[in-house]
Coordinates of C-alpha atoms in Angstrom, one line a residue:
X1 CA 24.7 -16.0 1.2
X2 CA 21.6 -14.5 1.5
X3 CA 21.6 -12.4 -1.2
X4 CA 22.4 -15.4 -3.5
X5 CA 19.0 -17.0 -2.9
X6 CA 15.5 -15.8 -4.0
X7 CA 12.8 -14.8 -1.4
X8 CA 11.0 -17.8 -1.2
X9 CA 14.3 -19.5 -0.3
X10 CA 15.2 -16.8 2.2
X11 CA 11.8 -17.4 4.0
X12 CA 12.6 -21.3 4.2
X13 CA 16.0 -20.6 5.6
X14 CA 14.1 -18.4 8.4
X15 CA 11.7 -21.3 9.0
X16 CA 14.3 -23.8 9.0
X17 CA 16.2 -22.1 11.7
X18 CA 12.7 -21.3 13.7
X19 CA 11.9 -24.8 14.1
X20 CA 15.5 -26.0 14.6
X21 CA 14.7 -26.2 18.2
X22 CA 11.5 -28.2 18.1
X23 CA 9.2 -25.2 19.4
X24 CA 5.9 -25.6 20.9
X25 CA 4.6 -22.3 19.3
X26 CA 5.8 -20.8 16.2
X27 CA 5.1 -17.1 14.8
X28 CA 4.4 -16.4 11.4
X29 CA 4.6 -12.8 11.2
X30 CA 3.3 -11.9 7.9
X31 CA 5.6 -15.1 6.0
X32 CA 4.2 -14.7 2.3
X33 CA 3.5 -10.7 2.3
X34 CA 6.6 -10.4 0.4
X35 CA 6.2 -13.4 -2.2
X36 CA 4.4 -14.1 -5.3
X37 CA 1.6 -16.1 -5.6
X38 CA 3.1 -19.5 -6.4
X39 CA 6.3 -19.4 -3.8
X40 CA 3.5 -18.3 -1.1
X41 CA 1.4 -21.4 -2.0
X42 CA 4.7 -23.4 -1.1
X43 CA 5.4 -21.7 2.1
X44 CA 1.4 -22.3 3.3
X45 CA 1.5 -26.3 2.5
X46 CA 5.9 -26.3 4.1
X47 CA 4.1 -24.4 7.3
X48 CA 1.0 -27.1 7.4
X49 CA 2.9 -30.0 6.9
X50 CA 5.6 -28.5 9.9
X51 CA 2.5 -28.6 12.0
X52 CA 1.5 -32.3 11.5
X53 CA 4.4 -33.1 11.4
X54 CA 5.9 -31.4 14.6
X55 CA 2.2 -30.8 16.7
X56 CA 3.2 -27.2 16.9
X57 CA 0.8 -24.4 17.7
X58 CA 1.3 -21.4 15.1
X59 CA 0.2 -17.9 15.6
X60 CA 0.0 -16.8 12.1
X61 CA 0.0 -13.2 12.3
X62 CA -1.0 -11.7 8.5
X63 CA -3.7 -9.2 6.6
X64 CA -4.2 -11.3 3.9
X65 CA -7.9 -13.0 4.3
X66 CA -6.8 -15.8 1.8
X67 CA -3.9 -17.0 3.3
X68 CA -5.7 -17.0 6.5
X69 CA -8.5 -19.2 4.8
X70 CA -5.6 -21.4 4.0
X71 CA -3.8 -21.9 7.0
X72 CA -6.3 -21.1 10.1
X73 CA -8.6 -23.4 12.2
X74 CA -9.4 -20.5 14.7
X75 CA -9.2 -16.4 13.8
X76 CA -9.2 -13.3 16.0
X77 CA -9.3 -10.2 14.4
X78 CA -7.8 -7.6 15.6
X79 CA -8.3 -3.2 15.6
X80 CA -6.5 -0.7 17.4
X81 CA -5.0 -3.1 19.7
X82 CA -8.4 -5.0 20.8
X83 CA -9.8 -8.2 19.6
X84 CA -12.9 -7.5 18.5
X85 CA -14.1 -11.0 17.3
X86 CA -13.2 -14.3 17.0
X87 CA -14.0 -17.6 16.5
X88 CA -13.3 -21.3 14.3
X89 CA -12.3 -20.2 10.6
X90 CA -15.8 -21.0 9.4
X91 CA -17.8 -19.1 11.6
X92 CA -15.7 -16.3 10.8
X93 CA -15.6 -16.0 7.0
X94 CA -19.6 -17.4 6.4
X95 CA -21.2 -15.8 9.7
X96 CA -19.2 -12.5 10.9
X97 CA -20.4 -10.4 13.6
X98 CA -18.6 -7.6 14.0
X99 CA -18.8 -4.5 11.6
X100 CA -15.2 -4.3 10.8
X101 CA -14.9 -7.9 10.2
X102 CA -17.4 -7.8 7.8
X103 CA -15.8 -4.6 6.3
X104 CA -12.3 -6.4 6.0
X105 CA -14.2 -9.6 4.6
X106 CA -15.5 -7.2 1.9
X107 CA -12.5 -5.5 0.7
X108 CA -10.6 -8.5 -0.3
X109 CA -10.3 -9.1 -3.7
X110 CA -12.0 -12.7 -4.2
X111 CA -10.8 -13.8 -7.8
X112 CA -13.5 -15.2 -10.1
X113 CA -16.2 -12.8 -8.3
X114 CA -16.0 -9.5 -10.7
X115 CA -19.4 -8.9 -12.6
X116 CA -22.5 -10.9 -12.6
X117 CA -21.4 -14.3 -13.7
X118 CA -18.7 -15.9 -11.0
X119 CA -16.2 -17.8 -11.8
X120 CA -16.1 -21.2 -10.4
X121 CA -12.4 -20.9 -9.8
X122 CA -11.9 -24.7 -8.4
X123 CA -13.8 -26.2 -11.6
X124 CA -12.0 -24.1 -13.6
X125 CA -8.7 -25.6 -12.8
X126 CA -9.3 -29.0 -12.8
X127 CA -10.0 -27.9 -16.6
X128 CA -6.0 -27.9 -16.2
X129 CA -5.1 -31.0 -14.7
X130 CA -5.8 -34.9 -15.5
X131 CA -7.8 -35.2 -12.2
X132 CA -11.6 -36.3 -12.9
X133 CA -13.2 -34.0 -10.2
X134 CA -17.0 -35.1 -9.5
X135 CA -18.0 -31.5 -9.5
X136 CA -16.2 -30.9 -12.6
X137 CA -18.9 -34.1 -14.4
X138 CA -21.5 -32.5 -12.4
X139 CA -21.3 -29.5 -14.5
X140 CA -20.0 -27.2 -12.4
X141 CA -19.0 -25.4 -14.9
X142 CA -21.0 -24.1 -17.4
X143 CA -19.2 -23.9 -21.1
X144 CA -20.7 -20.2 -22.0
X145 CA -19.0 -20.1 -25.6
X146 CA -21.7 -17.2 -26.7
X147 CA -20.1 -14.9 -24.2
X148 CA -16.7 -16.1 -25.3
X149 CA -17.4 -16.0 -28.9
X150 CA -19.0 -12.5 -28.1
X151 CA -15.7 -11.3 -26.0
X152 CA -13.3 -12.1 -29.0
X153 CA -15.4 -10.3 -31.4
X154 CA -15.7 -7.1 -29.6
X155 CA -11.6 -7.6 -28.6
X156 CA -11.2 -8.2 -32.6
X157 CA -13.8 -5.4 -33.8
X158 CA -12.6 -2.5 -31.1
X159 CA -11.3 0.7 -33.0
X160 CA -9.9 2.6 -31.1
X161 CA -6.6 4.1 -31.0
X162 CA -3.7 1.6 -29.6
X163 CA -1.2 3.9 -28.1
X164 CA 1.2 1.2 -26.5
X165 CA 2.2 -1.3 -28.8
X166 CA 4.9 -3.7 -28.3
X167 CA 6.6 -5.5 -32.1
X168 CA 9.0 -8.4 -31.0
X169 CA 10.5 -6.3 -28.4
X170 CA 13.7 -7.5 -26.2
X171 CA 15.1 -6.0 -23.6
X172 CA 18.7 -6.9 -22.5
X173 CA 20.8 -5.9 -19.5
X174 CA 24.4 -6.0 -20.5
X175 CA 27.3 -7.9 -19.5
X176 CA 29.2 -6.8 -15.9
X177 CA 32.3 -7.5 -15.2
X178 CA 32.1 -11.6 -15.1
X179 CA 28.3 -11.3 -15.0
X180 CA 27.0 -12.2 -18.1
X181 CA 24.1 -9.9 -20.2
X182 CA 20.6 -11.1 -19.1
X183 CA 17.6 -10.8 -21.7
X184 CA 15.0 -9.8 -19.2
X185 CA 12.4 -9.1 -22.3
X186 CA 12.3 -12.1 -25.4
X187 CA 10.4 -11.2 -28.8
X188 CA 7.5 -9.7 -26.8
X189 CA 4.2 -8.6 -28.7
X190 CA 1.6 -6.7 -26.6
X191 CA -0.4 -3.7 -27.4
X192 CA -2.8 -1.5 -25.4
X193 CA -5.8 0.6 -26.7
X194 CA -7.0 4.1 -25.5
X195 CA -9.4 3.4 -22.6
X196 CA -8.2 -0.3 -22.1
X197 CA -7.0 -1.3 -18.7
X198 CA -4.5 -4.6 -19.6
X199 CA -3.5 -6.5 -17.1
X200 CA 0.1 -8.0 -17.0
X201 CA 0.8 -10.7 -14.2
X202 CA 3.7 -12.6 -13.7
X203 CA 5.8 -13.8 -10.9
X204 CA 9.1 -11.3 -9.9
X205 CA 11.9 -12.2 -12.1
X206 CA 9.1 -12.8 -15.1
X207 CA 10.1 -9.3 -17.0
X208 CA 6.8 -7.3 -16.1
X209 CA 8.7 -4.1 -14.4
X210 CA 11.2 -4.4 -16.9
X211 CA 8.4 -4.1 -19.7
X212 CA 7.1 -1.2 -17.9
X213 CA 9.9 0.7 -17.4
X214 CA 10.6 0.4 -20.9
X215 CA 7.1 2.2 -22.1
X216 CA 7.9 4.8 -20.6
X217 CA 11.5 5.3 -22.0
X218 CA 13.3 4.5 -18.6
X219 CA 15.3 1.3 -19.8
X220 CA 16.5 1.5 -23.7
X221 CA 15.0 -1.8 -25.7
X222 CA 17.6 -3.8 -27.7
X223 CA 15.8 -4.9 -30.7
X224 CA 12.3 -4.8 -32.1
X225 CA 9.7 -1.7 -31.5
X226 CA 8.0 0.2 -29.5
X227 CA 5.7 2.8 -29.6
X228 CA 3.8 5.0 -27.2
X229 CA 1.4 7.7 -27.4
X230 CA 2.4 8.4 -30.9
X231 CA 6.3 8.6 -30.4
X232 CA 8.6 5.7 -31.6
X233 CA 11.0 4.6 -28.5
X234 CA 13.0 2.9 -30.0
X235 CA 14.5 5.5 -32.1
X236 CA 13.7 8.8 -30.4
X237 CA 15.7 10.9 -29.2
X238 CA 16.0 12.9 -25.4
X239 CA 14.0 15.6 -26.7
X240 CA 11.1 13.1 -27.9
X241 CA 11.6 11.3 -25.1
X242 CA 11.4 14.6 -23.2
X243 CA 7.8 15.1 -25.0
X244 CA 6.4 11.5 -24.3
X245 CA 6.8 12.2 -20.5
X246 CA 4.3 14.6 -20.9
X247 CA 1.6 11.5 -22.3
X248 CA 2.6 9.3 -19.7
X249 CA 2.4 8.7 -16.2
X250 CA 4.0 5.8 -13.9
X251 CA 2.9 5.1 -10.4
X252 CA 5.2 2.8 -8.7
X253 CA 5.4 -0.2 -6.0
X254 CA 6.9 1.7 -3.0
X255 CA 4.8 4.9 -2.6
X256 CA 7.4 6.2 0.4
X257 CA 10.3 5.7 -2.0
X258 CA 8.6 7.8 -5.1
X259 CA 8.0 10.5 -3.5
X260 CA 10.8 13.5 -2.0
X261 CA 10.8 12.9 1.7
X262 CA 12.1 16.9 2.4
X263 CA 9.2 18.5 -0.6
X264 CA 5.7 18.7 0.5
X265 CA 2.9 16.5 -0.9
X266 CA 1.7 20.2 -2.8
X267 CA 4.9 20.7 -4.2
X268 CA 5.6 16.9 -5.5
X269 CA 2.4 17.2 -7.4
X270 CA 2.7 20.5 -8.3
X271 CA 6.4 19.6 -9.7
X272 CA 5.3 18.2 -13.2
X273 CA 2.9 21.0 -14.2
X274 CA 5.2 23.4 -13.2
X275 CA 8.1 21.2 -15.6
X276 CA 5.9 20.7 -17.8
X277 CA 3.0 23.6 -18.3
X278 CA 5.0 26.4 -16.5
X279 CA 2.1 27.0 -14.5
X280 CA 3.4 29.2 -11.3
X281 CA 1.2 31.0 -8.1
X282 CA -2.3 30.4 -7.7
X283 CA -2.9 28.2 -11.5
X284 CA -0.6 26.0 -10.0
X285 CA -2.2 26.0 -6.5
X286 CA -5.9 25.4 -8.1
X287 CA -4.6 22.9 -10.1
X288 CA -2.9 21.4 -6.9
X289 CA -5.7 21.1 -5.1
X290 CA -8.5 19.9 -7.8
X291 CA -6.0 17.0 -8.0
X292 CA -6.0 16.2 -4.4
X293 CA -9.7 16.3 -4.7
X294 CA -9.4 13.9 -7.3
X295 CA -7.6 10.9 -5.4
X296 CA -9.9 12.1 -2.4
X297 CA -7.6 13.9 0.0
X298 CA -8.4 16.6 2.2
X299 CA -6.7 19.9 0.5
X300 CA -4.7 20.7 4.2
X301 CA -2.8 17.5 3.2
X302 CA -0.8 19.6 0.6
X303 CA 1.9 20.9 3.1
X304 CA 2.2 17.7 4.9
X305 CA 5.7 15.5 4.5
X306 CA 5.7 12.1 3.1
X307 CA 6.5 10.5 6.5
X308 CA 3.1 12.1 8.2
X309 CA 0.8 9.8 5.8
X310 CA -0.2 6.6 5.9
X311 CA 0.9 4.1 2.6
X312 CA -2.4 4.2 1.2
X313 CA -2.5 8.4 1.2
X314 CA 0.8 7.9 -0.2
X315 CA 0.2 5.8 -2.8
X316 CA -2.8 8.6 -3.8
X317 CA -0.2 11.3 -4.2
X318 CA 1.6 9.0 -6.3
X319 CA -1.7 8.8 -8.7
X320 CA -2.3 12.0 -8.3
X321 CA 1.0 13.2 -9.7
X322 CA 0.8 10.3 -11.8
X323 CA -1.9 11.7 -13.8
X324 CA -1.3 15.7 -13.2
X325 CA -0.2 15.9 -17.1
X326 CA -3.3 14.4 -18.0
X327 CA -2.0 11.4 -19.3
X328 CA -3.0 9.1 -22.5
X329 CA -0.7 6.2 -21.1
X330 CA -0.6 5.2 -17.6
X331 CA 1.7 2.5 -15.8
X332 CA 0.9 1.1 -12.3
X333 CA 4.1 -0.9 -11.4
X334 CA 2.3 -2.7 -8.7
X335 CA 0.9 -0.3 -6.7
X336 CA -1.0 -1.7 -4.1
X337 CA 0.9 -5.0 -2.9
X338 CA 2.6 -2.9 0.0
X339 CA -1.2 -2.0 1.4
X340 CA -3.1 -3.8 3.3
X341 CA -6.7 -5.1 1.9
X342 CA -9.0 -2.5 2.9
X343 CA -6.5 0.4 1.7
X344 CA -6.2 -1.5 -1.2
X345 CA -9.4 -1.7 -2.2
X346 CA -10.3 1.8 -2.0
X347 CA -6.9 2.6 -4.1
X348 CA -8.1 0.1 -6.4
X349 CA -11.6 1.8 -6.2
X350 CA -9.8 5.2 -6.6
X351 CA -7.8 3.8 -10.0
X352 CA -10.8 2.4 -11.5
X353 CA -13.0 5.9 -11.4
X354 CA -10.2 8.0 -12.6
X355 CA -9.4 5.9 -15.7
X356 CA -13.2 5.5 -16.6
X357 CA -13.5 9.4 -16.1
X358 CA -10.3 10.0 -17.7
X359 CA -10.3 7.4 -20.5
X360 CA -6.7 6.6 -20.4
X361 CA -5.1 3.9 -21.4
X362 CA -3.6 1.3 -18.7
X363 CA -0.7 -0.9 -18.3
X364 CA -1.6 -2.8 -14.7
X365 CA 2.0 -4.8 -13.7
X366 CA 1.0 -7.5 -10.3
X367 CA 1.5 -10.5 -10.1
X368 CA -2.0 -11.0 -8.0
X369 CA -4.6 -12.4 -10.3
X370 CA -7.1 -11.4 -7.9
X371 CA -6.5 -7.4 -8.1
X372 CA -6.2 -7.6 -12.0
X373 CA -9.8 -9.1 -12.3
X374 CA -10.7 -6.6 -10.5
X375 CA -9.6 -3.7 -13.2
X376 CA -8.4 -5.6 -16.5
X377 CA -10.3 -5.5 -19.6
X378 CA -7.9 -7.9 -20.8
X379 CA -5.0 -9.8 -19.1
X380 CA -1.3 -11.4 -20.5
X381 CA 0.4 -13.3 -18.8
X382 CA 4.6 -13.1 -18.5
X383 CA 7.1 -16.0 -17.7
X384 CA 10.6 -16.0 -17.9
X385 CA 10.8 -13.0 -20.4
X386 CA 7.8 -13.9 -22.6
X387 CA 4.2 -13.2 -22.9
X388 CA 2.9 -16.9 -22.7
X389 CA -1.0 -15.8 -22.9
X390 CA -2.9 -13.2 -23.5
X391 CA -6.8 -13.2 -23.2
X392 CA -10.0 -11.4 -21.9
X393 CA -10.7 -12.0 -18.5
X394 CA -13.0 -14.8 -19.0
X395 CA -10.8 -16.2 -21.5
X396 CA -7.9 -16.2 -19.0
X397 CA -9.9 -17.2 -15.4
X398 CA -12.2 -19.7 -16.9
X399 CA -10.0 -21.4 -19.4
X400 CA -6.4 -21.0 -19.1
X401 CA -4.8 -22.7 -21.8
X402 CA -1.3 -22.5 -20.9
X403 CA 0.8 -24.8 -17.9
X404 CA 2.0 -21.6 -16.4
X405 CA -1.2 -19.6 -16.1
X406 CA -2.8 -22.5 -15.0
X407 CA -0.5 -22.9 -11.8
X408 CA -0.3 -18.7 -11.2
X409 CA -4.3 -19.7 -10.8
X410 CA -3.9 -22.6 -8.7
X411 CA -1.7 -20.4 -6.3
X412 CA -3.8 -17.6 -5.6
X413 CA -5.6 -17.7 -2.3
X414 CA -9.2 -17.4 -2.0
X415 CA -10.9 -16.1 1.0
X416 CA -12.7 -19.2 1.6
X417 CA -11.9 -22.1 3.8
X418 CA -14.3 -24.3 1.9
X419 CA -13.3 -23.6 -1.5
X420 CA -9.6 -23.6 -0.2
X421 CA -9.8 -27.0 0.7
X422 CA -11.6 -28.3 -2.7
X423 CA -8.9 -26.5 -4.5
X424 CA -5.8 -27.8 -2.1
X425 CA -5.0 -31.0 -4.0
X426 CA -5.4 -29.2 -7.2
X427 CA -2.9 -27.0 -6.3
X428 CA -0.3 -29.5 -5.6
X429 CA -0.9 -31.2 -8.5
X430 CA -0.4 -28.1 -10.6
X431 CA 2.6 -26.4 -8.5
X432 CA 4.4 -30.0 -8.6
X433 CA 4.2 -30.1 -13.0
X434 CA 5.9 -26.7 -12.5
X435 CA 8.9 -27.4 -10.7
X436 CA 9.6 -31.0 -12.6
X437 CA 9.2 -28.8 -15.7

């Protein structure tokens, strides 16, 4: 049944039963938006191989520039119901026209492209395969073990204040019924420091939620410890926990779902400091508002209803009350994989300002690689229940060390047809050592 198989299984059956008939055309309406990074890389080369195979036409219909780089020969681009360019794949992406093509092209997050120094991201993971790649002898990349030597020393010389720290921590769910207990969370170490943003990526299924939801006292741990913002989880009790709530914030995947659908904007973000500060009348309504200031939202918005905003205004009054307490600790369960690239990058935007002005520190749960190089100061990497690396960002995009971060890499689209079709064979090399593993 359907609920038996996993997403990327689901979306085969669908395909399956598309091209049952032999069709002419076939319409991909957004077929990876809903899959991690790997199970999408499968579903782009099963949808390109069904087109040389059957000489069907596809309309792939998708916001996701990467994907599109991918798949596409040709590319319109659509606004408000008009095509307002288009053109081959190549003249799109290297010679846009029109200003909101350009915009889009701009949002997306391009993994490898943070900072100064860019990341040669099709060099870097032939690093992880047996494949002699002429580019790679050509020194393509460039071995900088001063700025990795530097990056550990900082990492290993940083003193200030870890207020998440993870000691062999497991996490089980018990047995139900005939189901058996799962351990979602093996003998995991982690820690975060005040100001840090870490990055934890994984596919669904890998743990990372589970990990979060745990830091902030929402899912009990089963051995080891765990401590946050000063307060012992594992052995605290309701009124501790009670008191940690006030030190940390959580802002989650679905922003329609976290939020009351019958309370105003004003009121959900108004409902912790009331909780928690006892502020009432106008405190509480200046405080209200310099928050909605904060996540850049007109004040009006206040007595507006979840249902009259768009995701990404959402998703700010989910920061917004995220951080009302003033948090030391906060968790973004990821909260920008239901928006679409240009809303995510100004969320992204948004997140980065508000934790370098508010110095807190940040557990960042996705399982895009891309959006964590955005933000991360460091990254782990989770699989199956265990952190399998753990690294600065250079230390992780340039020279993944371990099978698994090597093919999360391999899988993430970049938003360019060039460099997606250097890195294409590399892929499949990489993906295929996962699944005979």
């Amino acid at each position: 049944y359907p609920h038996q198989l996993s997403g990327g299984q689901r979306q085969r059956a669908m395909i399956a039963q598309s091209i049952s008939c032999g069709p002419q055309l076939l319409i991909a309406d957004e077929p990876t938006t809903a899959l991690d990074v790997t199970v999408q890389a499968e579903i782009l080369d099963l949808l390109r191989s069904l087109r040389d195979r059957l000489d069907s036409a596809i309309l792939l219909i998708t916001h996701d520039m990467g994907v599109v780089a991918d798949l596409a020969d040709d590319i319109a681009v659509m606004r408000r119901g008009v095509i307002v360019e288009r053109g081959t794949v190549d003249q799109i992406f290297n010679e846009p026209t029109h200003p909101y093509t350009i915009a889009l092209l701009q949002a997306v997050p391009h993994l490898g492209q943070r900072g100064d120094e860019a990341i040669d991201m099709t060099a870097a993971l032939a690093i992880g395969t047996d494949i002699v790649v002429d580019a790679v002898l050509a020194a393509r990349i460039e071995v900088n073990e001063r700025l990795a030597n530097e990056a550990a020393s900082a990492a290993r010389n940083d003193s200030r204040e870890v207020v998440v720290k993870f000691d062999d921590v497991v996490i089980e769910y018990p047995k139900h019924g005939r189901v058996a207990a799962f351990r979602a969370v093996d003998k995991v170490n982690l820690y975060v420091r005040q100001g840090e943003v870490l990055g934890l990526v994984g596919e669904s299924g890998s743990g990372k939620t589970t990990l979060g939801r745990a830091a902030i006292a929402l899912l009990p741990i089963t051995e080891g410890s765990l401590h946050v913002a000063g307060h012992d989880i594992s052995k605290a009790s309701r009124e501790e926990i009670h008191r940690l709530h006030k030190s940390v914030g959580i802002v989650f995947q679905d922003p329609s779902s976290s939020l009351n659908p019958r309370m105003p904007i004003g009121e959900s973000i108004g409902e912790p400091l009331k909780l928690a500060k006892g502020l009432k009348g106008a405190a509480l309504s200046a405080e209200v508002e310099r928050l909605l200031d904060s996540v850049e939202l007109p004040r009006a918005y206040r007595s507006r209803f979840p249902h009259e905003l768009s995701g990404g205004q959402k998703q700010r009054v989910g920061i917004a009350r995220a951080l009302s307490l003033e948090p030391k600790v906060l968790i973004a369960d990821e909260p920008t994989s239901a928006l679409d690239v240009s809303v995510q990058a100004r969320v992204l935007e948004l997140i980065q300002g508000l934790q370098k002005q508010m110095n807190f520190a940040c557990l960042f749960i996705t399982h895009d690689l891309a959006v964590i190089d955005v933000l991360a100061d460091r990254i782990a990497v989770m699989h199956h229940g265990r952190i399998v690396e753990t690294g600065t960002r250079d230390e992780i995009l340039r020279y993944p060390k371990d099978p698994y971060t090597q093919r999360l890499l391999a899988a993430v689209p970049i938003p360019d047809p060039n460099e997606q079709r250097a890195r294409r064979e590399l892929r499949r090399e990489l993906l295929a050592a996962g699944i005979e593993e």
